[in-house]
């Protein structure tokens, strides 16, 4: 399959314009899977919960229709980060649009810093979405620093970690190499670029979107700045071989009788 990481700089608050530009970025690209950054429609730094509410959508919103149509036309899957409006509040979520029209949502579990003032933490366990026989696991940005998130997805059989991000700390791109190695899975980290100066804060996002193989090879890493789409042919079945040596299996050798998990 051909997998794509979309590195993007949203214009804060321009939901329709960002959706249009994202569609324009992927329309000419031949791929089966497109992973876009966290909060790619709205931007990241909200002044208040009210402002975030005004820039939020339910997953069935028409603002996703063009991207969903592209998924159908290309027989591809499109994953995008967005501010999800739910009855009980807002979640920092990823929406997966499958070629058959399905829309599946993942709600970020590990909120970062001021996100805790705006969003509710995800209330559902990590889950796998299977499309055309490939098992996709969604995670969002700061989820990376809790290895349990990637591990949970891997134990559920994920072939590819689809990691939508707005990274500001310098560690994640290297850490995702480890997440791939320790779980023997592909990872696609799609990060945003640019600087936001809002809500009394200034954040510069670290770009360097990347694709990593189950053996920890960086297939490609993008630059720190600039919008781009990385596209590579990958074989998801490589992620199903968990044998590290003839005597070591990453799944079977785990000593759950000895680990302390809480
Ligand atoms: C982050 O989780 N957006 C840093």
PDB file of C-alpha atoms and ligand atoms in Angstrom:
ATOM      1  CA  UNK A   1       0.000   0.000   0.000  1.00  0.00           C
ATOM      2  CA  UNK A   2       0.988   3.629  -0.412  1.00  0.00           C
ATOM      3  CA  UNK A   3       0.941   5.660   2.811  1.00  0.00           C
ATOM      4  CA  UNK A   4       1.145   9.437   3.108  1.00  0.00           C
ATOM      5  CA  UNK A   5       2.057  11.818   5.928  1.00  0.00           C
ATOM      6  CA  UNK A   6       0.637  15.302   5.409  1.00  0.00           C
ATOM      7  CA  UNK A   7       2.636  18.122   7.042  1.00  0.00           C
ATOM      8  CA  UNK A   8       0.472  21.251   7.191  1.00  0.00           C
ATOM      9  CA  UNK A   9       0.185  24.765   8.627  1.00  0.00           C
ATOM     10  CA  UNK A  10      -3.441  25.667   9.324  1.00  0.00           C
ATOM     11  CA  UNK A  11      -4.591  29.272   9.403  1.00  0.00           C
ATOM     12  CA  UNK A  12      -6.043  29.691  12.892  1.00  0.00           C
ATOM     13  CA  UNK A  13      -9.841  29.668  12.840  1.00  0.00           C
ATOM     14  CA  UNK A  14     -10.253  29.262   9.065  1.00  0.00           C
ATOM     15  CA  UNK A  15     -12.080  25.940   9.154  1.00  0.00           C
ATOM     16  CA  UNK A  16     -13.380  26.012   5.575  1.00  0.00           C
ATOM     17  CA  UNK A  17     -10.142  27.376   4.127  1.00  0.00           C
ATOM     18  CA  UNK A  18      -8.007  24.787   5.933  1.00  0.00           C
ATOM     19  CA  UNK A  19     -10.299  21.961   4.786  1.00  0.00           C
ATOM     20  CA  UNK A  20     -10.062  23.256   1.216  1.00  0.00           C
ATOM     21  CA  UNK A  21      -6.260  23.540   1.318  1.00  0.00           C
ATOM     22  CA  UNK A  22      -5.890  20.052   2.806  1.00  0.00           C
ATOM     23  CA  UNK A  23      -8.079  18.645   0.048  1.00  0.00           C
ATOM     24  CA  UNK A  24      -5.911  20.481  -2.496  1.00  0.00           C
ATOM     25  CA  UNK A  25      -2.738  18.993  -0.977  1.00  0.00           C
ATOM     26  CA  UNK A  26      -3.904  15.394  -1.234  1.00  0.00           C
ATOM     27  CA  UNK A  27      -5.985  15.531  -4.419  1.00  0.00           C
ATOM     28  CA  UNK A  28      -2.981  15.080  -6.773  1.00  0.00           C
ATOM     29  CA  UNK A  29      -1.357  12.380  -4.593  1.00  0.00           C
ATOM     30  CA  UNK A  30      -1.713   8.677  -5.289  1.00  0.00           C
ATOM     31  CA  UNK A  31      -1.987   6.968  -1.880  1.00  0.00           C
ATOM     32  CA  UNK A  32      -4.172   4.553   0.076  1.00  0.00           C
ATOM     33  CA  UNK A  33      -3.763   6.240   3.457  1.00  0.00           C
ATOM     34  CA  UNK A  34      -3.385   9.932   4.318  1.00  0.00           C
ATOM     35  CA  UNK A  35      -2.571  10.969   7.883  1.00  0.00           C
ATOM     36  CA  UNK A  36      -3.031  14.686   8.676  1.00  0.00           C
ATOM     37  CA  UNK A  37      -2.004  16.646  11.790  1.00  0.00           C
ATOM     38  CA  UNK A  38      -3.843  17.201  15.071  1.00  0.00           C
ATOM     39  CA  UNK A  39      -6.430  20.038  15.093  1.00  0.00           C
ATOM     40  CA  UNK A  40      -5.698  20.570  11.415  1.00  0.00           C
ATOM     41  CA  UNK A  41      -8.953  22.417  10.720  1.00  0.00           C
ATOM     42  CA  UNK A  42      -8.911  24.910  13.584  1.00  0.00           C
ATOM     43  CA  UNK A  43      -5.350  25.551  14.722  1.00  0.00           C
ATOM     44  CA  UNK A  44      -4.104  24.856  18.234  1.00  0.00           C
ATOM     45  CA  UNK A  45      -4.033  27.711  20.767  1.00  0.00           C
ATOM     46  CA  UNK A  46      -7.556  28.665  21.826  1.00  0.00           C
ATOM     47  CA  UNK A  47      -8.213  31.822  23.867  1.00  0.00           C
ATOM     48  CA  UNK A  48     -11.115  30.159  25.688  1.00  0.00           C
ATOM     49  CA  UNK A  49     -13.420  27.156  25.698  1.00  0.00           C
ATOM     50  CA  UNK A  50     -16.046  29.336  23.979  1.00  0.00           C
ATOM     51  CA  UNK A  51     -13.643  30.087  21.146  1.00  0.00           C
ATOM     52  CA  UNK A  52     -12.838  26.367  20.786  1.00  0.00           C
ATOM     53  CA  UNK A  53     -16.567  25.556  20.783  1.00  0.00           C
ATOM     54  CA  UNK A  54     -17.072  27.935  17.890  1.00  0.00           C
ATOM     55  CA  UNK A  55     -14.357  26.103  15.935  1.00  0.00           C
ATOM     56  CA  UNK A  56     -15.526  22.575  16.786  1.00  0.00           C
ATOM     57  CA  UNK A  57     -17.559  20.108  14.719  1.00  0.00           C
ATOM     58  CA  UNK A  58     -19.334  16.813  15.228  1.00  0.00           C
ATOM     59  CA  UNK A  59     -17.757  14.022  13.127  1.00  0.00           C
ATOM     60  CA  UNK A  60     -20.701  14.029  10.721  1.00  0.00           C
ATOM     61  CA  UNK A  61     -20.165  17.735   9.877  1.00  0.00           C
ATOM     62  CA  UNK A  62     -20.308  18.684   6.203  1.00  0.00           C
ATOM     63  CA  UNK A  63     -16.903  20.356   6.553  1.00  0.00           C
ATOM     64  CA  UNK A  64     -15.384  16.868   6.189  1.00  0.00           C
ATOM     65  CA  UNK A  65     -17.435  15.959   3.118  1.00  0.00           C
ATOM     66  CA  UNK A  66     -14.838  16.899   0.492  1.00  0.00           C
ATOM     67  CA  UNK A  67     -12.126  14.901   2.287  1.00  0.00           C
ATOM     68  CA  UNK A  68     -14.540  11.976   2.684  1.00  0.00           C
ATOM     69  CA  UNK A  69     -15.371  12.203  -1.033  1.00  0.00           C
ATOM     70  CA  UNK A  70     -11.655  12.117  -1.902  1.00  0.00           C
ATOM     71  CA  UNK A  71     -11.323   8.997   0.281  1.00  0.00           C
ATOM     72  CA  UNK A  72     -14.122   7.394  -1.744  1.00  0.00           C
ATOM     73  CA  UNK A  73     -12.724   8.508  -5.122  1.00  0.00           C
ATOM     74  CA  UNK A  74      -9.210   7.277  -4.345  1.00  0.00           C
ATOM     75  CA  UNK A  75     -10.327   4.148  -2.450  1.00  0.00           C
ATOM     76  CA  UNK A  76      -8.209   5.568   0.361  1.00  0.00           C
ATOM     77  CA  UNK A  77      -8.446   6.340   4.072  1.00  0.00           C
ATOM     78  CA  UNK A  78      -8.088   9.915   5.325  1.00  0.00           C
ATOM     79  CA  UNK A  79      -7.349  10.691   8.986  1.00  0.00           C
ATOM     80  CA  UNK A  80      -7.537  14.262  10.295  1.00  0.00           C
ATOM     81  CA  UNK A  81      -7.321  15.867  13.731  1.00  0.00           C
ATOM     82  CA  UNK A  82     -10.214  18.157  14.747  1.00  0.00           C
ATOM     83  CA  UNK A  83     -11.937  19.712  17.753  1.00  0.00           C
ATOM     84  CA  UNK A  84     -14.869  17.361  18.294  1.00  0.00           C
ATOM     85  CA  UNK A  85     -18.125  18.787  19.601  1.00  0.00           C
ATOM     86  CA  UNK A  86     -20.029  16.302  21.771  1.00  0.00           C
ATOM     87  CA  UNK A  87     -23.026  16.745  24.113  1.00  0.00           C
ATOM     88  CA  UNK A  88     -20.823  16.735  27.223  1.00  0.00           C
ATOM     89  CA  UNK A  89     -18.070  19.021  25.865  1.00  0.00           C
ATOM     90  CA  UNK A  90     -15.130  19.088  23.476  1.00  0.00           C
ATOM     91  CA  UNK A  91     -12.607  16.383  22.661  1.00  0.00           C
ATOM     92  CA  UNK A  92      -9.314  16.677  20.821  1.00  0.00           C
ATOM     93  CA  UNK A  93     -10.054  13.959  18.285  1.00  0.00           C
ATOM     94  CA  UNK A  94      -9.018  12.259  15.079  1.00  0.00           C
ATOM     95  CA  UNK A  95     -11.551  11.386  12.422  1.00  0.00           C
ATOM     96  CA  UNK A  96     -10.924   8.430  10.142  1.00  0.00           C
ATOM     97  CA  UNK A  97     -12.820   8.544   6.851  1.00  0.00           C
ATOM     98  CA  UNK A  98     -12.825   5.161   5.139  1.00  0.00           C
ATOM     99  CA  UNK A  99     -13.434   4.655   1.414  1.00  0.00           C
ATOM    100  CA  UNK A 100     -16.796   2.961   2.140  1.00  0.00           C
ATOM    101  CA  UNK A 101     -18.055   6.123   3.878  1.00  0.00           C
ATOM    102  CA  UNK A 102     -17.466   4.982   7.467  1.00  0.00           C
ATOM    103  CA  UNK A 103     -16.363   7.705   9.891  1.00  0.00           C
ATOM    104  CA  UNK A 104     -14.558   6.537  13.042  1.00  0.00           C
ATOM    105  CA  UNK A 105     -13.379   8.771  15.880  1.00  0.00           C
ATOM    106  CA  UNK A 106     -10.462   8.508  18.308  1.00  0.00           C
ATOM    107  CA  UNK A 107     -10.433  10.895  21.291  1.00  0.00           C
ATOM    108  CA  UNK A 108      -6.997  11.947  22.547  1.00  0.00           C
ATOM    109  CA  UNK A 109      -6.332  10.311  25.889  1.00  0.00           C
ATOM    110  CA  UNK A 110      -3.257  12.239  27.076  1.00  0.00           C
ATOM    111  CA  UNK A 111      -3.993  15.961  26.901  1.00  0.00           C
ATOM    112  CA  UNK A 112      -0.985  18.308  26.857  1.00  0.00           C
ATOM    113  CA  UNK A 113      -0.675  21.377  29.091  1.00  0.00           C
ATOM    114  CA  UNK A 114      -3.320  24.043  28.329  1.00  0.00           C
ATOM    115  CA  UNK A 115      -5.391  21.572  26.296  1.00  0.00           C
ATOM    116  CA  UNK A 116      -6.652  20.457  29.714  1.00  0.00           C
ATOM    117  CA  UNK A 117      -8.438  23.809  30.048  1.00  0.00           C
ATOM    118  CA  UNK A 118     -10.348  23.331  26.797  1.00  0.00           C
ATOM    119  CA  UNK A 119     -10.833  19.628  26.099  1.00  0.00           C
ATOM    120  CA  UNK A 120     -12.161  16.630  27.967  1.00  0.00           C
ATOM    121  CA  UNK A 121      -9.707  13.720  28.076  1.00  0.00           C
ATOM    122  CA  UNK A 122     -10.601  10.816  25.801  1.00  0.00           C
ATOM    123  CA  UNK A 123     -13.077   8.447  27.450  1.00  0.00           C
ATOM    124  CA  UNK A 124     -12.665   5.367  25.277  1.00  0.00           C
ATOM    125  CA  UNK A 125      -9.830   2.830  25.129  1.00  0.00           C
ATOM    126  CA  UNK A 126      -7.545   2.854  22.082  1.00  0.00           C
ATOM    127  CA  UNK A 127      -9.133   0.842  19.265  1.00  0.00           C
ATOM    128  CA  UNK A 128      -8.259  -0.517  15.846  1.00  0.00           C
ATOM    129  CA  UNK A 129     -10.016   0.334  12.616  1.00  0.00           C
ATOM    130  CA  UNK A 130      -9.582  -2.232   9.874  1.00  0.00           C
ATOM    131  CA  UNK A 131      -9.675  -0.995   6.287  1.00  0.00           C
ATOM    132  CA  UNK A 132      -9.022  -3.343   3.359  1.00  0.00           C
ATOM    133  CA  UNK A 133      -7.349  -5.845   5.679  1.00  0.00           C
ATOM    134  CA  UNK A 134      -4.953  -3.266   7.205  1.00  0.00           C
ATOM    135  CA  UNK A 135      -5.251  -2.557  10.924  1.00  0.00           C
ATOM    136  CA  UNK A 136      -4.952   1.142  11.714  1.00  0.00           C
ATOM    137  CA  UNK A 137      -4.464   2.525  15.215  1.00  0.00           C
ATOM    138  CA  UNK A 138      -5.017   6.221  15.825  1.00  0.00           C
ATOM    139  CA  UNK A 139      -3.145   8.205  18.453  1.00  0.00           C
ATOM    140  CA  UNK A 140      -2.725  11.957  18.896  1.00  0.00           C
ATOM    141  CA  UNK A 141       0.401  13.939  19.692  1.00  0.00           C
ATOM    142  CA  UNK A 142       1.220  13.747  23.454  1.00  0.00           C
ATOM    143  CA  UNK A 143      -0.134  10.193  23.555  1.00  0.00           C
ATOM    144  CA  UNK A 144       3.390   9.316  22.375  1.00  0.00           C
ATOM    145  CA  UNK A 145       4.973   9.921  25.797  1.00  0.00           C
ATOM    146  CA  UNK A 146       2.803   7.249  27.411  1.00  0.00           C
ATOM    147  CA  UNK A 147       4.083   4.031  25.790  1.00  0.00           C
ATOM    148  CA  UNK A 148       0.917   2.286  26.945  1.00  0.00           C
ATOM    149  CA  UNK A 149      -1.085   3.951  24.169  1.00  0.00           C
ATOM    150  CA  UNK A 150       1.071   2.583  21.334  1.00  0.00           C
ATOM    151  CA  UNK A 151       1.403  -0.757  23.162  1.00  0.00           C
ATOM    152  CA  UNK A 152      -2.369  -1.055  23.558  1.00  0.00           C
ATOM    153  CA  UNK A 153      -2.802  -0.469  19.849  1.00  0.00           C
ATOM    154  CA  UNK A 154      -0.060  -2.968  19.006  1.00  0.00           C
ATOM    155  CA  UNK A 155      -1.597  -5.610  21.280  1.00  0.00           C
ATOM    156  CA  UNK A 156      -4.871  -5.089  19.444  1.00  0.00           C
ATOM    157  CA  UNK A 157      -2.994  -5.924  16.248  1.00  0.00           C
ATOM    158  CA  UNK A 158      -2.233  -2.491  14.780  1.00  0.00           C
ATOM    159  CA  UNK A 159      -0.084  -2.597  11.663  1.00  0.00           C
ATOM    160  CA  UNK A 160       0.288   1.194  11.474  1.00  0.00           C
ATOM    161  CA  UNK A 161       0.192   3.816  14.229  1.00  0.00           C
ATOM    162  CA  UNK A 162      -1.496   6.828  12.639  1.00  0.00           C
ATOM    163  CA  UNK A 163      -0.162   9.640  14.790  1.00  0.00           C
ATOM    164  CA  UNK A 164      -1.620  13.086  14.181  1.00  0.00           C
ATOM    165  CA  UNK A 165       0.432  15.734  15.972  1.00  0.00           C
ATOM    166  CA  UNK A 166       1.037  19.381  16.870  1.00  0.00           C
ATOM    167  CA  UNK A 167       4.419  18.744  18.460  1.00  0.00           C
ATOM    168  CA  UNK A 168       6.261  21.411  20.401  1.00  0.00           C
ATOM    169  CA  UNK A 169       8.748  19.397  22.512  1.00  0.00           C
ATOM    170  CA  UNK A 170      11.872  18.156  20.695  1.00  0.00           C
ATOM    171  CA  UNK A 171      11.715  14.451  21.631  1.00  0.00           C
ATOM    172  CA  UNK A 172       8.813  12.834  19.852  1.00  0.00           C
ATOM    173  CA  UNK A 173      10.157  12.156  16.368  1.00  0.00           C
ATOM    174  CA  UNK A 174      13.027  10.152  17.879  1.00  0.00           C
ATOM    175  CA  UNK A 175      10.748   8.515  20.444  1.00  0.00           C
ATOM    176  CA  UNK A 176       8.422   7.256  17.731  1.00  0.00           C
ATOM    177  CA  UNK A 177      11.354   5.272  16.317  1.00  0.00           C
ATOM    178  CA  UNK A 178      11.372   3.447  19.655  1.00  0.00           C
ATOM    179  CA  UNK A 179       7.565   3.064  19.660  1.00  0.00           C
ATOM    180  CA  UNK A 180       7.916   1.370  16.269  1.00  0.00           C
ATOM    181  CA  UNK A 181      10.790  -0.885  17.358  1.00  0.00           C
ATOM    182  CA  UNK A 182       9.305  -1.963  20.684  1.00  0.00           C
ATOM    183  CA  UNK A 183       5.978  -2.815  19.059  1.00  0.00           C
ATOM    184  CA  UNK A 184       7.221  -3.871  15.610  1.00  0.00           C
ATOM    185  CA  UNK A 185       4.735  -1.604  13.856  1.00  0.00           C
ATOM    186  CA  UNK A 186       4.860   1.143  11.266  1.00  0.00           C
ATOM    187  CA  UNK A 187       4.320   4.631  12.591  1.00  0.00           C
ATOM    188  CA  UNK A 188       3.285   7.700  10.667  1.00  0.00           C
ATOM    189  CA  UNK A 189       3.660  10.951  12.583  1.00  0.00           C
ATOM    190  CA  UNK A 190       2.021  13.841  10.744  1.00  0.00           C
ATOM    191  CA  UNK A 191       2.982  17.068  12.402  1.00  0.00           C
ATOM    192  CA  UNK A 192       2.132  20.684  11.792  1.00  0.00           C
ATOM    193  CA  UNK A 193       4.531  23.514  11.097  1.00  0.00           C
ATOM    194  CA  UNK A 194       4.557  27.218  11.838  1.00  0.00           C
ATOM    195  CA  UNK A 195       4.152  29.395  14.915  1.00  0.00           C
ATOM    196  CA  UNK A 196       1.001  30.389  16.786  1.00  0.00           C
ATOM    197  CA  UNK A 197       0.975  33.456  19.021  1.00  0.00           C
ATOM    198  CA  UNK A 198      -2.321  33.480  20.887  1.00  0.00           C
ATOM    199  CA  UNK A 199      -3.778  33.288  24.412  1.00  0.00           C
ATOM    200  CA  UNK A 200      -0.613  34.899  25.808  1.00  0.00           C
ATOM    201  CA  UNK A 201       1.522  32.065  24.476  1.00  0.00           C
ATOM    202  CA  UNK A 202       3.806  31.496  21.525  1.00  0.00           C
ATOM    203  CA  UNK A 203       4.330  27.992  20.210  1.00  0.00           C
ATOM    204  CA  UNK A 204       6.507  26.876  17.326  1.00  0.00           C
ATOM    205  CA  UNK A 205       5.626  23.468  15.979  1.00  0.00           C
ATOM    206  CA  UNK A 206       8.485  21.146  15.114  1.00  0.00           C
ATOM    207  CA  UNK A 207       7.524  19.696  11.704  1.00  0.00           C
ATOM    208  CA  UNK A 208       9.715  16.700  10.797  1.00  0.00           C
ATOM    209  CA  UNK A 209       6.740  14.509  10.021  1.00  0.00           C
ATOM    210  CA  UNK A 210       7.980  10.994   9.509  1.00  0.00           C
ATOM    211  CA  UNK A 211       7.304   7.424   8.555  1.00  0.00           C
ATOM    212  CA  UNK A 212       9.082   4.683  10.498  1.00  0.00           C
ATOM    213  CA  UNK A 213       9.293   0.963   9.717  1.00  0.00           C
ATOM    214  CA  UNK A 214       8.650  -1.866  12.229  1.00  0.00           C
ATOM    215  CA  UNK A 215      12.429  -2.255  12.554  1.00  0.00           C
ATOM    216  CA  UNK A 216      12.892   1.406  13.388  1.00  0.00           C
ATOM    217  CA  UNK A 217      14.124   2.606  10.017  1.00  0.00           C
ATOM    218  CA  UNK A 218      13.169   6.209   9.327  1.00  0.00           C
ATOM    219  CA  UNK A 219      11.691   5.757   5.874  1.00  0.00           C
ATOM    220  CA  UNK A 220      11.527   9.534   5.479  1.00  0.00           C
ATOM    221  CA  UNK A 221      11.506  12.534   7.775  1.00  0.00           C
ATOM    222  CA  UNK A 222      10.328  15.931   6.510  1.00  0.00           C
ATOM    223  CA  UNK A 223      11.957  19.294   7.165  1.00  0.00           C
ATOM    224  CA  UNK A 224      11.236  21.434  10.249  1.00  0.00           C
ATOM    225  CA  UNK A 225       9.304  23.939   8.139  1.00  0.00           C
ATOM    226  CA  UNK A 226       7.136  23.818   5.047  1.00  0.00           C
ATOM    227  CA  UNK A 227       3.996  21.998   4.043  1.00  0.00           C
ATOM    228  CA  UNK A 228       4.638  18.689   2.329  1.00  0.00           C
ATOM    229  CA  UNK A 229       3.199  15.246   1.685  1.00  0.00           C
ATOM    230  CA  UNK A 230       5.528  12.276   2.207  1.00  0.00           C
ATOM    231  CA  UNK A 231       4.431   9.201   0.254  1.00  0.00           C
ATOM    232  CA  UNK A 232       5.918   5.712   0.468  1.00  0.00           C
ATOM    233  CA  UNK A 233       5.055   2.199  -0.509  1.00  0.00           C
ATOM    234  CA  UNK A 234       4.906   0.059   2.642  1.00  0.00           C
ATOM    235  CA  UNK A 235       3.955  -3.547   3.306  1.00  0.00           C
ATOM    236  CA  UNK A 236       1.753  -3.600   6.423  1.00  0.00           C
ATOM    237  CA  UNK A 237       2.243  -7.355   6.845  1.00  0.00           C
ATOM    238  CA  UNK A 238       5.858  -6.592   7.914  1.00  0.00           C
ATOM    239  CA  UNK A 239       4.296  -5.433  11.190  1.00  0.00           C
ATOM    240  CA  UNK A 240       2.887  -8.903  11.857  1.00  0.00           C
ATOM    241  CA  UNK A 241       6.272 -10.557  12.392  1.00  0.00           C
ATOM    242  CA  UNK A 242       7.009 -10.013  16.084  1.00  0.00           C
ATOM    243  CA  UNK A 243       9.994 -12.384  16.162  1.00  0.00           C
ATOM    244  CA  UNK A 244      13.150 -10.433  17.154  1.00  0.00           C
ATOM    245  CA  UNK A 245      15.461 -13.479  17.338  1.00  0.00           C
ATOM    246  CA  UNK A 246      14.644 -17.195  16.990  1.00  0.00           C
ATOM    247  CA  UNK A 247      14.073 -17.130  20.747  1.00  0.00           C
ATOM    248  CA  UNK A 248      12.458 -13.721  21.260  1.00  0.00           C
ATOM    249  CA  UNK A 249       8.964 -12.657  20.401  1.00  0.00           C
ATOM    250  CA  UNK A 250       7.924  -9.134  21.296  1.00  0.00           C
ATOM    251  CA  UNK A 251       4.409 -10.206  22.204  1.00  0.00           C
ATOM    252  CA  UNK A 252       4.956 -13.639  23.670  1.00  0.00           C
ATOM    253  CA  UNK A 253       7.983 -12.739  25.829  1.00  0.00           C
ATOM    254  CA  UNK A 254       6.226 -10.029  27.801  1.00  0.00           C
ATOM    255  CA  UNK A 255       6.332 -10.813  31.537  1.00  0.00           C
ATOM    256  CA  UNK A 256       2.933  -9.512  32.530  1.00  0.00           C
ATOM    257  CA  UNK A 257       3.266 -11.577  35.723  1.00  0.00           C
ATOM    258  CA  UNK A 258       6.130  -9.281  36.844  1.00  0.00           C
ATOM    259  CA  UNK A 259       5.416  -5.858  35.341  1.00  0.00           C
ATOM    260  CA  UNK A 260       3.829  -3.243  37.518  1.00  0.00           C
ATOM    261  CA  UNK A 261       1.324  -1.260  35.456  1.00  0.00           C
ATOM    262  CA  UNK A 262      -0.287   0.819  38.204  1.00  0.00           C
TER     263      UNK A 262
HETATM  264  C1  LIG B   1       0.562  18.090  21.920  1.00  0.00           C
HETATM  265  O1  LIG B   1       0.126  17.079  22.451  1.00  0.00           O
HETATM  266  N1  LIG B   1      -0.136  18.744  21.004  1.00  0.00           N
HETATM  267  C2  LIG B   1       1.880  18.628  22.268  1.00  0.00           C
END
